[in-house]
CSV table of C-alpha atoms and ligand atoms in Angstrom, one decimal:
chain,number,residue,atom,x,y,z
J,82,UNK,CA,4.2,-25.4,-77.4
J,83,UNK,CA,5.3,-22.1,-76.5
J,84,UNK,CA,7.7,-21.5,-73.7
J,85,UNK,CA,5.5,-19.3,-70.8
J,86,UNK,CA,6.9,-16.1,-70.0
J,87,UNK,CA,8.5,-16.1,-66.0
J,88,UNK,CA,5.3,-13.7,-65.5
J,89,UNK,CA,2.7,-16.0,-66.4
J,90,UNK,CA,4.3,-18.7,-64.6
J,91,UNK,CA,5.0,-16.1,-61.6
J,92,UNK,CA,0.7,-15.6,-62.1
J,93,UNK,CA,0.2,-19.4,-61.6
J,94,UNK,CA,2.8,-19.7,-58.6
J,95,UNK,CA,0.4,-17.0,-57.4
J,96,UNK,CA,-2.5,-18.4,-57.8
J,97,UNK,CA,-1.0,-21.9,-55.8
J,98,UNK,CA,0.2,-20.0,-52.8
J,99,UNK,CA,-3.5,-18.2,-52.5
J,100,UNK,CA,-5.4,-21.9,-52.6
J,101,UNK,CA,-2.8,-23.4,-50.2
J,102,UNK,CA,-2.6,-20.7,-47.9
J,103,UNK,CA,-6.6,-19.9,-47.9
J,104,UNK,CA,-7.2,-23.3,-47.2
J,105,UNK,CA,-4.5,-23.4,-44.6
J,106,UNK,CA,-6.4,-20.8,-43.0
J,107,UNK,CA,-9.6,-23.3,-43.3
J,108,UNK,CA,-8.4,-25.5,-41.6
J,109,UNK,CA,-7.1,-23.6,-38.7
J,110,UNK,CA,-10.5,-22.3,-38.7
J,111,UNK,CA,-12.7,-24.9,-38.6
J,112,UNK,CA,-10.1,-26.6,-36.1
J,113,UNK,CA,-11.4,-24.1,-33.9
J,114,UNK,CA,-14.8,-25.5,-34.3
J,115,UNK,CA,-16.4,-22.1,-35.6
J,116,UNK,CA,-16.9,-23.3,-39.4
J,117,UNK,CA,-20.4,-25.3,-39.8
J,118,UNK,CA,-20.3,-28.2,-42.0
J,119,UNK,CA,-17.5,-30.1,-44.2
J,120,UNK,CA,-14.5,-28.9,-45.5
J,121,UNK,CA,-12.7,-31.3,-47.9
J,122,UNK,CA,-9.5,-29.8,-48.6
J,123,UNK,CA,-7.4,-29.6,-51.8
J,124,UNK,CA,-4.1,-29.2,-50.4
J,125,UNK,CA,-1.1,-30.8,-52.8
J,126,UNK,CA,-3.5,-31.2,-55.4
J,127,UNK,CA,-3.1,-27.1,-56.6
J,128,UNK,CA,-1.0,-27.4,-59.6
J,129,UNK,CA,-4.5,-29.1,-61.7
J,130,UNK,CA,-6.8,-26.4,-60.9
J,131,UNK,CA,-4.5,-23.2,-61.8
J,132,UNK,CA,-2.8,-25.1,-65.0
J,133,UNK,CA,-6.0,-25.5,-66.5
J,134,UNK,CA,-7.7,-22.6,-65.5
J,135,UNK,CA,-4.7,-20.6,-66.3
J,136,UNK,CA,-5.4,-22.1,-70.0
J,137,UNK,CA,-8.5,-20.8,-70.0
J,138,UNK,CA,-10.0,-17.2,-71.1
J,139,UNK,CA,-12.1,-15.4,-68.2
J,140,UNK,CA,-15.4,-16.1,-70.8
J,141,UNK,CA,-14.9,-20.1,-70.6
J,142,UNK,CA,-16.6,-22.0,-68.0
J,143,UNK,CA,-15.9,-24.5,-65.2
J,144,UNK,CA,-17.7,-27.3,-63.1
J,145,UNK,CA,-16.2,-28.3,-59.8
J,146,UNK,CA,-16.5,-30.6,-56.7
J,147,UNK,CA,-17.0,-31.1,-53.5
J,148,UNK,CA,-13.1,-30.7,-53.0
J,149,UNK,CA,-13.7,-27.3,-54.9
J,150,UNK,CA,-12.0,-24.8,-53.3
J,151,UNK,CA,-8.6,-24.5,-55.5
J,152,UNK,CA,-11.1,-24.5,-59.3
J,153,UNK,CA,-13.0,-21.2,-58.3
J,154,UNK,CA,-10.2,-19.9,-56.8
J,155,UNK,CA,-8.0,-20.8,-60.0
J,156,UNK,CA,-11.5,-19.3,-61.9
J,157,UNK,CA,-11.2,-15.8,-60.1
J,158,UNK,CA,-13.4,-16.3,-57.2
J,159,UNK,CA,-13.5,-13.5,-54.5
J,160,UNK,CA,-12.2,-14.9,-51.4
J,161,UNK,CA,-14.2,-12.7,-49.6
J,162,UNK,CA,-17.9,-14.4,-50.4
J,163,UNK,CA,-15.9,-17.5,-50.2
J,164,UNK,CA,-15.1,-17.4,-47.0
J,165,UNK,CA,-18.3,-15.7,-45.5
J,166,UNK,CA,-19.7,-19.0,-47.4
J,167,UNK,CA,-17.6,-21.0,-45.2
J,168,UNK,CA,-18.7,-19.5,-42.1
J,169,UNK,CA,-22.6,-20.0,-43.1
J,170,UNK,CA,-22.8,-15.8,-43.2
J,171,UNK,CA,-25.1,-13.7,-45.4
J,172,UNK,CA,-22.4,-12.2,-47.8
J,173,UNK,CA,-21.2,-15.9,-48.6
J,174,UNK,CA,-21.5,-16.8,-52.7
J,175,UNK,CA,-24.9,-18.9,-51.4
J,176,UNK,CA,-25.8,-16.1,-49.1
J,177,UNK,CA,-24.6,-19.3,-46.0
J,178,UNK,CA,-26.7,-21.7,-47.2
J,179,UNK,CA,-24.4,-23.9,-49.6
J,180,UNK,CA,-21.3,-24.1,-47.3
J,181,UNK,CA,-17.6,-25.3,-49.1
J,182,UNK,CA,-19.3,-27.3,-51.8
J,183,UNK,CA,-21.4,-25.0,-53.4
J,184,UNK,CA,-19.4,-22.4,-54.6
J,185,UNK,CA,-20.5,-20.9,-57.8
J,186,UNK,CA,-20.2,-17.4,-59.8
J,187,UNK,CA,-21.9,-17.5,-63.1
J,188,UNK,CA,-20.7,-14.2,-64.2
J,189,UNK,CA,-16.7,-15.6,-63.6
J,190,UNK,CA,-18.2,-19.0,-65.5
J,191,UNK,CA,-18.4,-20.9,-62.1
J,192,UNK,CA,-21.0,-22.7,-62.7
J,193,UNK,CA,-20.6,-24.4,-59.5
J,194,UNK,CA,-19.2,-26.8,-56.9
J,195,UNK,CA,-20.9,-29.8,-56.3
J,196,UNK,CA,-21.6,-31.9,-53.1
J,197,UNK,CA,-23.2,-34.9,-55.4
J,198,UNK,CA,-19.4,-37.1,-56.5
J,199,UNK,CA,-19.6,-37.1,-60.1
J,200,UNK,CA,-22.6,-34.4,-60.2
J,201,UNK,CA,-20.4,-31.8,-62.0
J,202,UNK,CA,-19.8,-34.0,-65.4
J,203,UNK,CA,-23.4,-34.0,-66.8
J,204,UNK,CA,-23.6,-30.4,-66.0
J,205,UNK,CA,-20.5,-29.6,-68.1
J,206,UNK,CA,-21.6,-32.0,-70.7
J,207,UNK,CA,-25.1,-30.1,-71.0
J,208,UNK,CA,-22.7,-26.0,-71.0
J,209,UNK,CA,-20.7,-28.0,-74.0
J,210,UNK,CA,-24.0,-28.8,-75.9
J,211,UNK,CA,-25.6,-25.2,-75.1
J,212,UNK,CA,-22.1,-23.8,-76.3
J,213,UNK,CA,-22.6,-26.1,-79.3
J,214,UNK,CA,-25.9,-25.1,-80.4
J,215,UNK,CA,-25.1,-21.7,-80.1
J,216,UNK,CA,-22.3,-21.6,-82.0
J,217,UNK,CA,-20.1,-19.8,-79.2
J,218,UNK,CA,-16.6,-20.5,-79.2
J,219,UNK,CA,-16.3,-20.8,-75.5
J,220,UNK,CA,-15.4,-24.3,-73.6
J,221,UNK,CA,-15.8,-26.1,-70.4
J,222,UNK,CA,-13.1,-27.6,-68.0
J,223,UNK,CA,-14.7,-30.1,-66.0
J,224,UNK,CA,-13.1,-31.1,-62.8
J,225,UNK,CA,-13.5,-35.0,-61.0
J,226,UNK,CA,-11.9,-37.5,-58.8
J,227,UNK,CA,-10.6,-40.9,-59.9
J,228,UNK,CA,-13.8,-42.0,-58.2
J,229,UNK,CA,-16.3,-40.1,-59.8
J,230,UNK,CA,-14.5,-41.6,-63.1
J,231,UNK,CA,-16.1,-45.2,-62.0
J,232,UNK,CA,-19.9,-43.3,-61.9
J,233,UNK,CA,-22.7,-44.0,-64.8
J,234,UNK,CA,-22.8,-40.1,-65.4
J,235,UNK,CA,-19.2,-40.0,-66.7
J,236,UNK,CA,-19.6,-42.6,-69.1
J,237,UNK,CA,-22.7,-41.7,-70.1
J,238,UNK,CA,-21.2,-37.7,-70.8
J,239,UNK,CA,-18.3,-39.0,-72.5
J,240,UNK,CA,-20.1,-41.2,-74.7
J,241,UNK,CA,-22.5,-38.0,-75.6
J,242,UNK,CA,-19.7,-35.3,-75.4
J,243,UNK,CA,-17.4,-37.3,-77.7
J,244,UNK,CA,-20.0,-38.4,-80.4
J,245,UNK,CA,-21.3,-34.5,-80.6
J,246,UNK,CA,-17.7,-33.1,-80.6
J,247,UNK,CA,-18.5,-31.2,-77.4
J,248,UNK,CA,-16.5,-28.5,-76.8
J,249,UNK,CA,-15.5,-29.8,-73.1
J,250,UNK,CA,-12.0,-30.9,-71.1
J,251,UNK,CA,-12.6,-33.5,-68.8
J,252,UNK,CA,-10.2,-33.2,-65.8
J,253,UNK,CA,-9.7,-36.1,-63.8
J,254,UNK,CA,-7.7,-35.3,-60.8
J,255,UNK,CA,-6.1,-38.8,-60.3
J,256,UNK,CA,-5.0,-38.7,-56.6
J,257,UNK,CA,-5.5,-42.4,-55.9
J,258,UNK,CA,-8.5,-42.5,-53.0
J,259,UNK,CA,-12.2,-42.2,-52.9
J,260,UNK,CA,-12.4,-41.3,-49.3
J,261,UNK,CA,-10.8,-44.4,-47.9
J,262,UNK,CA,-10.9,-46.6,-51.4
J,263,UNK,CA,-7.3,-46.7,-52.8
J,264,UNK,CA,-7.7,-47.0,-56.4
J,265,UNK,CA,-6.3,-50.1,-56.7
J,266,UNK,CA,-9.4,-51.3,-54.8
J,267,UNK,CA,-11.8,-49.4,-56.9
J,268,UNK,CA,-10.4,-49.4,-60.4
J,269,UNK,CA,-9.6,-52.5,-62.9
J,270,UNK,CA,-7.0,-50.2,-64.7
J,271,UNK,CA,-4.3,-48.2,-63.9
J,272,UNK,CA,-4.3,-45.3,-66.3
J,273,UNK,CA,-7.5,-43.8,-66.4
J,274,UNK,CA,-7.2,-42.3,-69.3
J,275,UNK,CA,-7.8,-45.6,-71.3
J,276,UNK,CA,-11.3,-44.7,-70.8
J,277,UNK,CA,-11.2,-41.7,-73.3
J,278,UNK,CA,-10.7,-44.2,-76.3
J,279,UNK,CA,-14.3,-46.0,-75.6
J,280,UNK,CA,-16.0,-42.3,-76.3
J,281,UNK,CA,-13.9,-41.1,-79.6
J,282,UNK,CA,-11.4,-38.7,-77.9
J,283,UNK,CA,-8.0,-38.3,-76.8
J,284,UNK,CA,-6.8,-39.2,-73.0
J,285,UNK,CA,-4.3,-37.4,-72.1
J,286,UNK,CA,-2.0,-38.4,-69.0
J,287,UNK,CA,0.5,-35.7,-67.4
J,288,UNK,CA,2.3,-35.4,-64.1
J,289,UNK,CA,-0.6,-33.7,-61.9
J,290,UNK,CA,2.0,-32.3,-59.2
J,291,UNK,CA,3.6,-30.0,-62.6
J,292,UNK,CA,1.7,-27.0,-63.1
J,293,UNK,CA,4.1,-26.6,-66.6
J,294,UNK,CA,3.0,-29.8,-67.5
J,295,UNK,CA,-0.6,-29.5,-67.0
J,296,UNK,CA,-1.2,-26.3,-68.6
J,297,UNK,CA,0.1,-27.5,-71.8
J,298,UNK,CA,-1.9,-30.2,-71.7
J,299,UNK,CA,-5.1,-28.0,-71.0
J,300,UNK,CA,-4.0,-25.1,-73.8
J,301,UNK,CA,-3.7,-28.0,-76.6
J,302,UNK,CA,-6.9,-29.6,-75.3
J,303,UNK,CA,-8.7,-26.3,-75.4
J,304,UNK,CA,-7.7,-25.6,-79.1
J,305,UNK,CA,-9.0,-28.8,-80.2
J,306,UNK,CA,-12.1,-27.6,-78.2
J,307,UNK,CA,-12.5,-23.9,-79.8
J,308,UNK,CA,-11.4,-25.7,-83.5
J,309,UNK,CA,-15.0,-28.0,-83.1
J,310,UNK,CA,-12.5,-31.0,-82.7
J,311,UNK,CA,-14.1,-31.9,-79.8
J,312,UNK,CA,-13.1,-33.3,-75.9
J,313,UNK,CA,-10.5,-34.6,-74.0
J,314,UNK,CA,-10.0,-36.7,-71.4
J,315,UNK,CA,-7.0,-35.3,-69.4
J,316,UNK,CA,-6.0,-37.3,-66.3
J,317,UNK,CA,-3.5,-35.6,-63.7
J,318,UNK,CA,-1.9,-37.6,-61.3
J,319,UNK,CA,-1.8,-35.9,-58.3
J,320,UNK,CA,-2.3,-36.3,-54.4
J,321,UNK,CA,-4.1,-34.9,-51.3
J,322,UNK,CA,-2.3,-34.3,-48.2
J,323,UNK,CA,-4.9,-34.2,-46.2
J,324,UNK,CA,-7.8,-36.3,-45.1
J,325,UNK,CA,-10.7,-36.8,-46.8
J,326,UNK,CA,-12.5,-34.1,-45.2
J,327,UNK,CA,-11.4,-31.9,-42.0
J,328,UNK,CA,-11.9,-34.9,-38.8
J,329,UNK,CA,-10.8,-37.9,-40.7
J,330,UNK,CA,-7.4,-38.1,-38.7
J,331,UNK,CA,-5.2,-39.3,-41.6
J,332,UNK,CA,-2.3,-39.9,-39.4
J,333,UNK,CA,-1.0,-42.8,-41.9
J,334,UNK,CA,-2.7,-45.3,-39.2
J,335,UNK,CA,-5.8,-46.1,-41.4
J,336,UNK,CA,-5.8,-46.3,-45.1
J,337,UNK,CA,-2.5,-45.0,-46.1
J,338,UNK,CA,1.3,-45.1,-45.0
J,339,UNK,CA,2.6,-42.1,-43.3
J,340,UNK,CA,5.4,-43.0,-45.6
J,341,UNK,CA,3.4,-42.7,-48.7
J,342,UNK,CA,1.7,-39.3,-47.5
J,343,UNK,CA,5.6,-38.0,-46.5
J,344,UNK,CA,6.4,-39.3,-50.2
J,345,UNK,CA,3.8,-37.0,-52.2
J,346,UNK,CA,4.6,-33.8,-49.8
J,347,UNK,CA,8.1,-34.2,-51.2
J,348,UNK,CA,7.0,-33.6,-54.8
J,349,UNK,CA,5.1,-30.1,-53.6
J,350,UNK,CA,3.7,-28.6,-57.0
J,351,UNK,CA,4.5,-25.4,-55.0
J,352,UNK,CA,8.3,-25.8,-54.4
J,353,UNK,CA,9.0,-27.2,-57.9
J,354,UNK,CA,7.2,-24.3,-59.6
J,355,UNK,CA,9.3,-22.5,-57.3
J,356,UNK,CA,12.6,-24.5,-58.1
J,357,UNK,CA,11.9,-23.6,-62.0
J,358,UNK,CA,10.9,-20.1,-61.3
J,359,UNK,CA,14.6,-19.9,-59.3
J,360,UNK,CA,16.1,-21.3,-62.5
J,361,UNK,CA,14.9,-18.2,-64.3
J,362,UNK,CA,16.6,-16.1,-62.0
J,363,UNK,CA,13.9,-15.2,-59.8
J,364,UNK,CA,14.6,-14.7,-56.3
J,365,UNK,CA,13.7,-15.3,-52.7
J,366,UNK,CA,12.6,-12.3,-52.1
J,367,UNK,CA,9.4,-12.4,-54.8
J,368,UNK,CA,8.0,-15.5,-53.4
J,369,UNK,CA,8.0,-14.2,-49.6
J,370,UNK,CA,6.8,-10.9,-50.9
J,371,UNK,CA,3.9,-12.5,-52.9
J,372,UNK,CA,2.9,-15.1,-49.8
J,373,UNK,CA,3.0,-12.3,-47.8
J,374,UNK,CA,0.4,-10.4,-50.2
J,375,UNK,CA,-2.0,-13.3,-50.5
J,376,UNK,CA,-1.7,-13.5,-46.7
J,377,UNK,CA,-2.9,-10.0,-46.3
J,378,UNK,CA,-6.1,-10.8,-48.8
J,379,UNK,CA,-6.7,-14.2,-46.7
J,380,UNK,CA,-7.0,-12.0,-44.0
J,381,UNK,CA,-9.1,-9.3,-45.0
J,382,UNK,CA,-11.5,-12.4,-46.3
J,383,UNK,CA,-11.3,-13.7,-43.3
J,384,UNK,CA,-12.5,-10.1,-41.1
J,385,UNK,CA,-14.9,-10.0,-43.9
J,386,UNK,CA,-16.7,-13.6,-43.1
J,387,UNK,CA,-16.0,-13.2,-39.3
J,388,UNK,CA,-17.9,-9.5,-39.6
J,389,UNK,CA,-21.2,-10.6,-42.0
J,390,UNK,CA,-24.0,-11.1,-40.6
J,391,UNK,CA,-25.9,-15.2,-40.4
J,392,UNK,CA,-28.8,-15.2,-42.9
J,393,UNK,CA,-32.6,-14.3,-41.8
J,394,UNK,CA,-34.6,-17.5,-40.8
J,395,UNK,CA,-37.1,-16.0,-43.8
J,396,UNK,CA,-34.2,-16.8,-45.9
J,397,UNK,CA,-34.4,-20.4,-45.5
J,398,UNK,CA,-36.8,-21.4,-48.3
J,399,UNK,CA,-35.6,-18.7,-50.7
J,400,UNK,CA,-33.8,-19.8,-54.0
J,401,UNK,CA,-35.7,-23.3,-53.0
J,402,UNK,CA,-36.7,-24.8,-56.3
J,403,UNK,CA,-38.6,-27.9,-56.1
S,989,TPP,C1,-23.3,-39.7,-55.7
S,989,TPP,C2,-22.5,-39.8,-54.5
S,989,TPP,N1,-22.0,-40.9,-54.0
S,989,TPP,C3,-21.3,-41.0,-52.9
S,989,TPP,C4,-21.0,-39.8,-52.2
S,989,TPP,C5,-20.1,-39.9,-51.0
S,989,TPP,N2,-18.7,-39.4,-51.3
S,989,TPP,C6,-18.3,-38.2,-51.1
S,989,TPP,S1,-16.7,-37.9,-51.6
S,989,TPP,C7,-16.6,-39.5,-52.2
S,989,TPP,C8,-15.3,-39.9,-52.8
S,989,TPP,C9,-15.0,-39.2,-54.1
S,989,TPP,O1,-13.7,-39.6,-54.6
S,989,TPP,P1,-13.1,-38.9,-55.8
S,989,TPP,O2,-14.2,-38.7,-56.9
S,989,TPP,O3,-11.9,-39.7,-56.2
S,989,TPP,O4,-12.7,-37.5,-55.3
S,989,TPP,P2,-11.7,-37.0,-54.2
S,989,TPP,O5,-12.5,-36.9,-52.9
S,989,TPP,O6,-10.6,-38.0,-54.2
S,989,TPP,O7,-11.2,-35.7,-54.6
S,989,TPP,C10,-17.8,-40.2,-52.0
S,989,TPP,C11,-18.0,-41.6,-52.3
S,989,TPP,C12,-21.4,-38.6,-52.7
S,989,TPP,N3,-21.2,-37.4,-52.2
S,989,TPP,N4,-22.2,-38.6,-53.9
């Protein structure tokens, strides 16, 4: 694998720094009790998102989660409509009516953020299969949690995704809870990507906190991809800081030690790609002068959302399918 250049990997520190600190702005926000609905957020989990979306070209497409906010803004989502989304306004990405799990952008390949656990692999599977028949060259990363990996509709895509050579990367963002479900209590096996071998494809298994890591994984997983040789299954072992969703108090007093949660903040995916970026003689400086850019964006979403108008009533049934 090629070595990446201190500006691409400058591009994906970046790209961290503006999920964590939009999200840090979240949940400030919703704190405040002016947000409607959930927000499940993605904090510690940042390196998976940007490595593979940084392996991607702008024309390849993505399906995301309910715990989507870092995939769209790895894909090239404005934070602008993201944030008016947030706040239920007009100029949101669903014009208010989708909230934080239904983010999507077809035109950036978002094909959407999805509140239904495991709702985004079929969708992925059936972009691979259009991609397929259409002999485009294009290919899908498909985000999931370790417990959408126990749901029918991810066996069920693998099976069809690895017996038609789909042109998909299944990403399975290992961070060891279903809500309140450690893995241990909801999986017979440890490495998830055993799974891949039942459906004819390669599982892949790479430090999830190491955005180096992960992108090489992703880039070698989307060659076999464009070259017709099909998916793969590429777990990331990663973590969530935070609750399950903003209000579940995860204080270490309920379903995980405060111990463990101080363990995973040590291995920050945004300090180590900061420790290897110093090792390459980049300084101080850059990193507080790019937070203090994404900052500035964050804000200017944030005026945005605040400023946009709530939808019409008459709004309510439009874009209803049924
Ligand atoms: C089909 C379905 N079943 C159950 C739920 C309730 N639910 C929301 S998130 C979640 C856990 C998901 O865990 P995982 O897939 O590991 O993702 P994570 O939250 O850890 O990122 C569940 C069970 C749901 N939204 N959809």
């Amino acid at each position: 694998m090629r070595e990446l250049s201190v500006d691409e990997v400058l591009a994906m520190y970046e790209c961290m720094v503006r999920i964590r600190h939009f999200e840090e702005k979240v949940a400030e926000v919703y704190a405040k009790g002016i947000m409607p609905g959930l927000a499940h957020l993605y904090t510690g989990e940042e390196a998976v998102a940007t490595g593979v979306c940084y392996a991607l070209e702008p024309t390849d497409y993505i399906t995301s989660t309910h715990r989507g906010h870092g995939h769209v803004i790895a894909k090239g989502a404005d934070l602008g409509p993201m944030m008016a989304e947030l706040f239920g306004k007009e100029t949101g990405y669903c014009q208010g009516k989708g909230g934080s799990m239904h983010i999507a952008d077809f035109e950036k390949g978002i094909l959407g953020a999805n509140g239904v656990v495991g709702g985004g692999i079929p969708i992925a599977t059936g972009a691979g299969l259009a991609i397929k028949l259409r002999k485009g060259k294009e290919v899908v990363a498909c985000f999931f949690g370790d417990g959408a990996s126990n749901q029918g509709a991810f066996h069920e895509s693998l099976n069809m995704a690895g017996l038609w050579k789909l042109p998909v990367i299944y990403v399975c963002e290992n961070n060891y809870y279903g809500i309140s479900v450690s893995k241990k209590r909801h999986q017979a096996i440890d490495d998830i990507a055993v799974r891949a071998a039942s459906y004819g494809m390669p599982g892949v298994t790479v430090d999830g906190n190491d955005v180096l890591a992960v992108r090489q994984a992703a880039e070698e997983a989307v060659e076999r991809a464009r070259k017709g040789e099909g998916p793969t299954l590429l777990v990331c072992n990663t973590y969530r800081w935070r609750g399950h969703h903003e209000g579940d108090p995860n204080r270490g007093a309920r379903y995980r030690s405060k111990e463990e949660i101080e363990e995973w903040m040590a291995k920050c995916p945004i300090k180590r790609c900061e420790e290897y970026l110093r090792s390459k003689g980049v300084s101080d400086n850059k990193f507080e002068a790019i937070k203090a850019a994404v900052d500035k964006e964050i804000e200017e979403a944030l005026k945005f959302a605040e400023s946009s108008p709530y939808p019409d009533e008459s709004m309510a049934l439009r874009d209803v399918y049924a």
